[in-house]
PDB file of C-alpha atoms in Angstrom:
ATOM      1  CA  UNK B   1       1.221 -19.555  21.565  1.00  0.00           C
ATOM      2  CA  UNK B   2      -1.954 -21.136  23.279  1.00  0.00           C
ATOM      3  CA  UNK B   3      -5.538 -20.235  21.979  1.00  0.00           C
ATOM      4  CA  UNK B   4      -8.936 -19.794  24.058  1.00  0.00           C
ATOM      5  CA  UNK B   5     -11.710 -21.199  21.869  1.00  0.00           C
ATOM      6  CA  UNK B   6     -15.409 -21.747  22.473  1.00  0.00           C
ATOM      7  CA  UNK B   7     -18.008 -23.708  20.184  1.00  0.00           C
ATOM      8  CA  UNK B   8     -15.188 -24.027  17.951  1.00  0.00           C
ATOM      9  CA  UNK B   9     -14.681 -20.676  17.625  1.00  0.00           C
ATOM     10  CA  UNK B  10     -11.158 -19.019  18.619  1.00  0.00           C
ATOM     11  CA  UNK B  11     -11.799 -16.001  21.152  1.00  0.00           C
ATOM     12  CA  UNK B  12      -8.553 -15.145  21.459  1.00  0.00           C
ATOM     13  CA  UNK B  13      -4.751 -15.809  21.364  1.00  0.00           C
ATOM     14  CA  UNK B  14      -1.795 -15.757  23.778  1.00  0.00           C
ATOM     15  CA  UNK B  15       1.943 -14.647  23.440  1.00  0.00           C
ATOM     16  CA  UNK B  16       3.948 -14.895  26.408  1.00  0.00           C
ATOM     17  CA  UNK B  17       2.385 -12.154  28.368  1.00  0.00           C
ATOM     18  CA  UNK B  18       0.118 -11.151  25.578  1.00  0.00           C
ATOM     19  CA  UNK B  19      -3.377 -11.739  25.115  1.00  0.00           C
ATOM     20  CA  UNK B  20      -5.016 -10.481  22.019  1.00  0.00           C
ATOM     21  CA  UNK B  21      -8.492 -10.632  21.465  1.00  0.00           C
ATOM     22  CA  UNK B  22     -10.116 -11.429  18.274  1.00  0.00           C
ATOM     23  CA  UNK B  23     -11.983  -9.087  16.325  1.00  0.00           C
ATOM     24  CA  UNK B  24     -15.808  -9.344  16.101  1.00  0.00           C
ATOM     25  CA  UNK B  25     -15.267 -10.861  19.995  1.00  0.00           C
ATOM     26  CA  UNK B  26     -18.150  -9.167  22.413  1.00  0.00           C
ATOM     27  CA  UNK B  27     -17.191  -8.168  25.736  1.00  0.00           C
ATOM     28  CA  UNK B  28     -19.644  -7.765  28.661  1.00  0.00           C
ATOM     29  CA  UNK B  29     -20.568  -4.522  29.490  1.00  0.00           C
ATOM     30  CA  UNK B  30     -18.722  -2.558  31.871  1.00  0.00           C
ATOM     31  CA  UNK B  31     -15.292  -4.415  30.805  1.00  0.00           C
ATOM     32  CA  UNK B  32     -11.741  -2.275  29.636  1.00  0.00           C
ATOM     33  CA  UNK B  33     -11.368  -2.824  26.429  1.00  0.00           C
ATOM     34  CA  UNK B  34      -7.966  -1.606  26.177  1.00  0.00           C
ATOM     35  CA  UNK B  35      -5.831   1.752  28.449  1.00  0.00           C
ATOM     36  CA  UNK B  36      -2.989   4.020  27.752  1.00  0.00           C
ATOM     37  CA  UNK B  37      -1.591   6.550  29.903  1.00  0.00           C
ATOM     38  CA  UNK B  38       0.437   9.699  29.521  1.00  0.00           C
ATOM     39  CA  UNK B  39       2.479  11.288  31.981  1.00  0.00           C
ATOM     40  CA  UNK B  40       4.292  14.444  31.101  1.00  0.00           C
ATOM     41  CA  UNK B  41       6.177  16.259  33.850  1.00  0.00           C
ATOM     42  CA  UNK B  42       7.263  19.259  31.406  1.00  0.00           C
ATOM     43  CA  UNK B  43       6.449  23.174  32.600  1.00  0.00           C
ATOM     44  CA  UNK B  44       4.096  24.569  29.804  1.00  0.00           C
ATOM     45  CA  UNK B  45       2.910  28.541  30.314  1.00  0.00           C
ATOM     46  CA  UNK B  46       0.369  30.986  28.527  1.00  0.00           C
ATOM     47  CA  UNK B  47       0.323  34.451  28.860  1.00  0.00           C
ATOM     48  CA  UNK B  48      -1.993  37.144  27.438  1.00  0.00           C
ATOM     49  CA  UNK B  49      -5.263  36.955  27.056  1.00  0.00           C
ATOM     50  CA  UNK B  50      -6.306  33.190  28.661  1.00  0.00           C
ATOM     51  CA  UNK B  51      -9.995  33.346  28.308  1.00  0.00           C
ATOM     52  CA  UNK B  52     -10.257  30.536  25.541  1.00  0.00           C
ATOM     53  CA  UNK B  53      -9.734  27.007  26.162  1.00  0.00           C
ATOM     54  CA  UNK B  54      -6.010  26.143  24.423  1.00  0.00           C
ATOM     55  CA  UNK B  55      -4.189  22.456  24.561  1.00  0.00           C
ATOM     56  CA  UNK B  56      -1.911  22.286  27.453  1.00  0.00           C
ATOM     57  CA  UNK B  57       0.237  19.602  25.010  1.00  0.00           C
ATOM     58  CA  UNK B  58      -0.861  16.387  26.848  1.00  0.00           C
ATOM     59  CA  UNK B  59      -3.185  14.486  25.004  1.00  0.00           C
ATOM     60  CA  UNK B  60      -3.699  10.142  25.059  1.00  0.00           C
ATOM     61  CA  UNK B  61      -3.804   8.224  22.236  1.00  0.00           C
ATOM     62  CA  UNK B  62      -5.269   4.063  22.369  1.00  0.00           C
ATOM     63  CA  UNK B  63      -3.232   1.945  20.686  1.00  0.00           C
ATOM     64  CA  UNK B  64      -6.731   0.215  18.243  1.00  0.00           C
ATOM     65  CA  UNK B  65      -9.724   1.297  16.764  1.00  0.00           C
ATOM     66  CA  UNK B  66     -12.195   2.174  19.027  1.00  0.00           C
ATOM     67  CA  UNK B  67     -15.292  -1.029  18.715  1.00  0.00           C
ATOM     68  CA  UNK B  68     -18.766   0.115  17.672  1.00  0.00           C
ATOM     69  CA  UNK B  69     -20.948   1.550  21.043  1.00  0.00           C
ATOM     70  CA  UNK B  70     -17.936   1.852  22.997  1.00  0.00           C
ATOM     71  CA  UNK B  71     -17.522   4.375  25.633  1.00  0.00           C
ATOM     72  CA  UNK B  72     -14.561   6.665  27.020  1.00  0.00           C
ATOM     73  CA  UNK B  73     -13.379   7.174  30.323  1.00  0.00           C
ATOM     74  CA  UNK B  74     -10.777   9.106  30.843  1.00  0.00           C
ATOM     75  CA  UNK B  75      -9.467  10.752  33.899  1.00  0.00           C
ATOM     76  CA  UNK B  76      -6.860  13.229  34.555  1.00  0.00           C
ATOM     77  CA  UNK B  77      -4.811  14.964  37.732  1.00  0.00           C
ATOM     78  CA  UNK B  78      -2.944  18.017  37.189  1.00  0.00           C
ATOM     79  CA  UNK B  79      -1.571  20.654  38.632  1.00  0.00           C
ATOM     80  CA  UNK B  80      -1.208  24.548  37.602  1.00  0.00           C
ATOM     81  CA  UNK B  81       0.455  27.950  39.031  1.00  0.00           C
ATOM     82  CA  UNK B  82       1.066  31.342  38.811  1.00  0.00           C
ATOM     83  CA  UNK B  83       4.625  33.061  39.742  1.00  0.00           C
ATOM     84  CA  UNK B  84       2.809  36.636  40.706  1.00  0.00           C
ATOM     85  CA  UNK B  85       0.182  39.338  40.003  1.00  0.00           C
ATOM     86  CA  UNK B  86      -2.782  41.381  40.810  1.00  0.00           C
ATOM     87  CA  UNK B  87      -5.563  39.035  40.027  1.00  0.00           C
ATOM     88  CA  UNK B  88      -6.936  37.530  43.333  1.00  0.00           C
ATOM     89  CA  UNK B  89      -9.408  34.340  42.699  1.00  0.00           C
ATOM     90  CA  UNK B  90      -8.853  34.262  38.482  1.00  0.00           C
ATOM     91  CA  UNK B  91      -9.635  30.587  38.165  1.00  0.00           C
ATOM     92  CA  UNK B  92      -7.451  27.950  36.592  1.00  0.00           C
ATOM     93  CA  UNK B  93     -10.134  25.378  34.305  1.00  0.00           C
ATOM     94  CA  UNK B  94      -9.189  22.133  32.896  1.00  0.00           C
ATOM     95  CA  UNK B  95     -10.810  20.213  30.355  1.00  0.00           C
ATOM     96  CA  UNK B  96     -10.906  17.215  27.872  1.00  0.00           C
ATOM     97  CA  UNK B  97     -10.939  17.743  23.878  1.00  0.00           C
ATOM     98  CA  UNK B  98     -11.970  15.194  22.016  1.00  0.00           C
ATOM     99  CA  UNK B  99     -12.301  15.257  18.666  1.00  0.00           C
ATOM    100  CA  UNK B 100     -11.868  18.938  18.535  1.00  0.00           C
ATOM    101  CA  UNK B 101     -14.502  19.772  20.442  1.00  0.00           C
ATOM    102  CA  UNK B 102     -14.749  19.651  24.101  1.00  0.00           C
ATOM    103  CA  UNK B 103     -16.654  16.911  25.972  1.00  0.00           C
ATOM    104  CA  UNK B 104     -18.245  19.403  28.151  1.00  0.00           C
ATOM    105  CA  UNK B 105     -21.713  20.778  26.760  1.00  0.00           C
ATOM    106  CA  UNK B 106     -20.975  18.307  23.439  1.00  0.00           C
ATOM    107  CA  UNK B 107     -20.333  14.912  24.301  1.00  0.00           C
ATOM    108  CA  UNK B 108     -22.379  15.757  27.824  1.00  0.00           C
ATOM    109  CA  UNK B 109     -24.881  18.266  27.042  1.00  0.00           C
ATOM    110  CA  UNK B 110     -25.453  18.732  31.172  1.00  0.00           C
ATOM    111  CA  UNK B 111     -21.918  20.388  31.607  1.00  0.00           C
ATOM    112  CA  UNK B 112     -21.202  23.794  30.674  1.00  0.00           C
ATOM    113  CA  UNK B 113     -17.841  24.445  28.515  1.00  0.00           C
ATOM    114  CA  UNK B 114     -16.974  27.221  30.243  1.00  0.00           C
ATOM    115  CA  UNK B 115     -16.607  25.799  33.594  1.00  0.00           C
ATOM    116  CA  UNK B 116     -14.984  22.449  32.468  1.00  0.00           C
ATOM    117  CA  UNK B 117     -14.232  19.379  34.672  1.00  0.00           C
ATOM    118  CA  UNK B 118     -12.628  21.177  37.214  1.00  0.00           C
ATOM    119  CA  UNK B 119     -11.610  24.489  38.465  1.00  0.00           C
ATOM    120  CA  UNK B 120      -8.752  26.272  40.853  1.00  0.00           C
ATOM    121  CA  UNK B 121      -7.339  29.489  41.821  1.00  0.00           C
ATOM    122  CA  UNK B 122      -6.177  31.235  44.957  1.00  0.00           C
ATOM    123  CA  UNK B 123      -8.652  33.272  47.359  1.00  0.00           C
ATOM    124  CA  UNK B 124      -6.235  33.639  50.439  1.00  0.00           C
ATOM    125  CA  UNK B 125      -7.124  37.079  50.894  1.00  0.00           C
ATOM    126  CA  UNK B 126      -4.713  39.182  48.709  1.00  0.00           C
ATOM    127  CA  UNK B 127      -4.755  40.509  45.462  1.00  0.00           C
ATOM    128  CA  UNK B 128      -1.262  38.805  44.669  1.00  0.00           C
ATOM    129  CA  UNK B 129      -1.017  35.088  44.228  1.00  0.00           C
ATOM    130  CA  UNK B 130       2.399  34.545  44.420  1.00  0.00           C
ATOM    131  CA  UNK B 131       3.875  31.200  43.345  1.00  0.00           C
ATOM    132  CA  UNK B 132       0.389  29.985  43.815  1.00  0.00           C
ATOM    133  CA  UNK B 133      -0.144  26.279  42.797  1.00  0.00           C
ATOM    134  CA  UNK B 134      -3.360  24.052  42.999  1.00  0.00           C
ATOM    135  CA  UNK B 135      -3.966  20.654  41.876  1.00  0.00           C
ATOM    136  CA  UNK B 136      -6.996  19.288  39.569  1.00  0.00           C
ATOM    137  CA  UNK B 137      -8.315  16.057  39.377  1.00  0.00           C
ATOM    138  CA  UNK B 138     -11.467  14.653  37.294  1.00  0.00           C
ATOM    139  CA  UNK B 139     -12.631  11.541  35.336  1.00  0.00           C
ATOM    140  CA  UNK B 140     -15.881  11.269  32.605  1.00  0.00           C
ATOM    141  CA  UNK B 141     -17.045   9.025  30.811  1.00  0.00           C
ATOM    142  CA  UNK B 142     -18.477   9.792  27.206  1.00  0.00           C
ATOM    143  CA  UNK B 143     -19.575   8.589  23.939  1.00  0.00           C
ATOM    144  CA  UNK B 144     -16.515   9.099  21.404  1.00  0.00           C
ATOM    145  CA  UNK B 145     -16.982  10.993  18.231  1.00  0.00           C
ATOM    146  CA  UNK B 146     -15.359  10.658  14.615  1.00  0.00           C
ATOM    147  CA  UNK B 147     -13.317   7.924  13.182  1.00  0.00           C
ATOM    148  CA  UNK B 148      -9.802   6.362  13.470  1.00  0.00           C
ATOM    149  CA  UNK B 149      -7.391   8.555  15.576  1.00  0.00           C
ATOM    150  CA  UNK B 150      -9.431  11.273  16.232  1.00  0.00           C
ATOM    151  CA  UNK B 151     -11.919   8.940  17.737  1.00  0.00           C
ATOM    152  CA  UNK B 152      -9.275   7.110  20.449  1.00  0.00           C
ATOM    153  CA  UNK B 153      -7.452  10.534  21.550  1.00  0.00           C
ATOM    154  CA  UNK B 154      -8.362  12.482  24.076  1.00  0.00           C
ATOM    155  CA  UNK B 155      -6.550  15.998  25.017  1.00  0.00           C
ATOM    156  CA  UNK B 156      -6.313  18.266  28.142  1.00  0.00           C
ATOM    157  CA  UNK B 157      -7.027  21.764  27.796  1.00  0.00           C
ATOM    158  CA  UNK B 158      -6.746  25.148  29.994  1.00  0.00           C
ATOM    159  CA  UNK B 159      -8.166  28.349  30.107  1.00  0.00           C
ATOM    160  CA  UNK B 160      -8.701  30.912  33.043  1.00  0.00           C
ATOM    161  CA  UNK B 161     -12.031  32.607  33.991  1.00  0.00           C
ATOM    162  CA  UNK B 162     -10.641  36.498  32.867  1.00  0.00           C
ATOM    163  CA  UNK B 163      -8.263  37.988  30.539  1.00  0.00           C
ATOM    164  CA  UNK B 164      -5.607  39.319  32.856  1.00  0.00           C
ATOM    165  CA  UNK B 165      -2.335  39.248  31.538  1.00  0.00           C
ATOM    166  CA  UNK B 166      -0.315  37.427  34.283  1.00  0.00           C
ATOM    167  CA  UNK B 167       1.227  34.185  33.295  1.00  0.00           C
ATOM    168  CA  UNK B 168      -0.551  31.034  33.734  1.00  0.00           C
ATOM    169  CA  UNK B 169       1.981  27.642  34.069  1.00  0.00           C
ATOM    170  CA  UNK B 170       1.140  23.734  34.191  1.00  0.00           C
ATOM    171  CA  UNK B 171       3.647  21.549  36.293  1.00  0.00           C
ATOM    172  CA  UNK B 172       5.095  24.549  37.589  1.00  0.00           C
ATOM    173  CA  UNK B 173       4.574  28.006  39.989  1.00  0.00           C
ATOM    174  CA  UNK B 174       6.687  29.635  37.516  1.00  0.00           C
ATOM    175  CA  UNK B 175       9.602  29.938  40.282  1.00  0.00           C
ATOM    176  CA  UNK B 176      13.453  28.904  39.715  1.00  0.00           C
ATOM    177  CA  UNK B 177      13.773  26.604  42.678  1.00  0.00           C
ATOM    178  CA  UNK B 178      12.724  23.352  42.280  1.00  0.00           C
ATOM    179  CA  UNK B 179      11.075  23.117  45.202  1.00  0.00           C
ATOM    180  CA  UNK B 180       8.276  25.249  43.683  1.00  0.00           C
ATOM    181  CA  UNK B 181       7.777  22.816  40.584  1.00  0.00           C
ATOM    182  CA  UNK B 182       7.346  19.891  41.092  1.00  0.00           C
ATOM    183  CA  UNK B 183       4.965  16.918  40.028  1.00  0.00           C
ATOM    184  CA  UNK B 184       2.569  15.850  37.141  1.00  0.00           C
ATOM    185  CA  UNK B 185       0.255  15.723  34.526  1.00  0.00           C
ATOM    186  CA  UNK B 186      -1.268  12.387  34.051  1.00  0.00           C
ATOM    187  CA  UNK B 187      -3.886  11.606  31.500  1.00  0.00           C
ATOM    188  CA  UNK B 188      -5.270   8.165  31.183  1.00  0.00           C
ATOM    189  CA  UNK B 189      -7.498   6.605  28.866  1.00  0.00           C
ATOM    190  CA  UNK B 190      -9.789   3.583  28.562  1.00  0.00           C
ATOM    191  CA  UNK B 191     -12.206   2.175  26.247  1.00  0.00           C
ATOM    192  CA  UNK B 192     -15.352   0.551  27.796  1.00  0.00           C
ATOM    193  CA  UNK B 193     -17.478  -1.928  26.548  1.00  0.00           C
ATOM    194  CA  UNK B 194     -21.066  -1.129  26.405  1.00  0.00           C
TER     195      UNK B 194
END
């Protein structure tokens, strides 16, 4: 184990590979703190009524405590499908939950809740999007709310812009070839000194 020390005072220690950083240690602004990363390559669906924002089941957890006037990033890429129906242009929107509540219109008061981070759905002309799939992407950065876990864990949610009744699928087009389902959702998360 080696140590990095300054006016006497030990900043931090190394293991091998691993550096940890002592607690009550300041980081410039702007620097990662600490990152995780999810990536979950399992189909999920919803059916019914998909008007209300619901967990798609991927969510990010930091490994520490987040530090006092740190900051969030996270950023996500995703993509969702539909096997069939009649419901030309019905929009597919992601979001992040944190803390229960969604970052959109509470953490950032200029973004609406109801449109999310991003949005996607099928206008090619017909009223039936069949095996329709569309990718999202989007990062934010935010001020984290509550304590402990709640406060390091972010979560991606879905919802679609009207109630129709056709089924809605993430990593998937809702098709038994493979060919139609295929990919990711990945989720990352970083703390950012402030």
């Amino acid at each position: 184990m080696s140590t990095l020390t300054l006016g006497g005072s030990t900043l931090a220690n190394k293991t091998g590979s691993v550096v940890s950083i002592n607690d009550g240690v300041i980081l410039p602004a702007g620097s990662v703190i600490q990152i995780n990363q999810t990536i979950d390559q399992s189909a999920t669906t919803r059916t019914g009524d998909k008007s209300a924002y619901a967990s798609t089941g991927v969510s990010c957890t930091l490994a520490n405590n987040i530090q006092t006037n740190s900051k969030l990033f996270a950023t996500f890429s995703a993509y969702t499908g539909e096997e069939s129906g009649g419901h030309w242009a019905i929009s597919h929107v992601l979001t992040i939950y944190q803390n229960g509540t969604n970052v959109c219109s509470n953490q950032l008061s200029s973004l609406s809740d109801n449109n999310g981070l991003t949005n996607q759905g099928s206008a090619d002309g017909s009223s039936n999007n069949q095996y329709w799939r569309g990718s999202h992407s989007s990062s934010v950065l935010f001020t984290p709310t509550g304590t402990d876990t709640a406060k390091k864990t972010v979560e991606l949610y879905w919802r679609c812009t009207a109630t129709n009744s056709f089924t809605m699928h993430l990593n998937s087009a809702g098709h038994s070839d493979a060919a139609y389902n295929c990919g990711a959702t990945i989720l990352t998360l970083m703390e950012i000194a402030q």
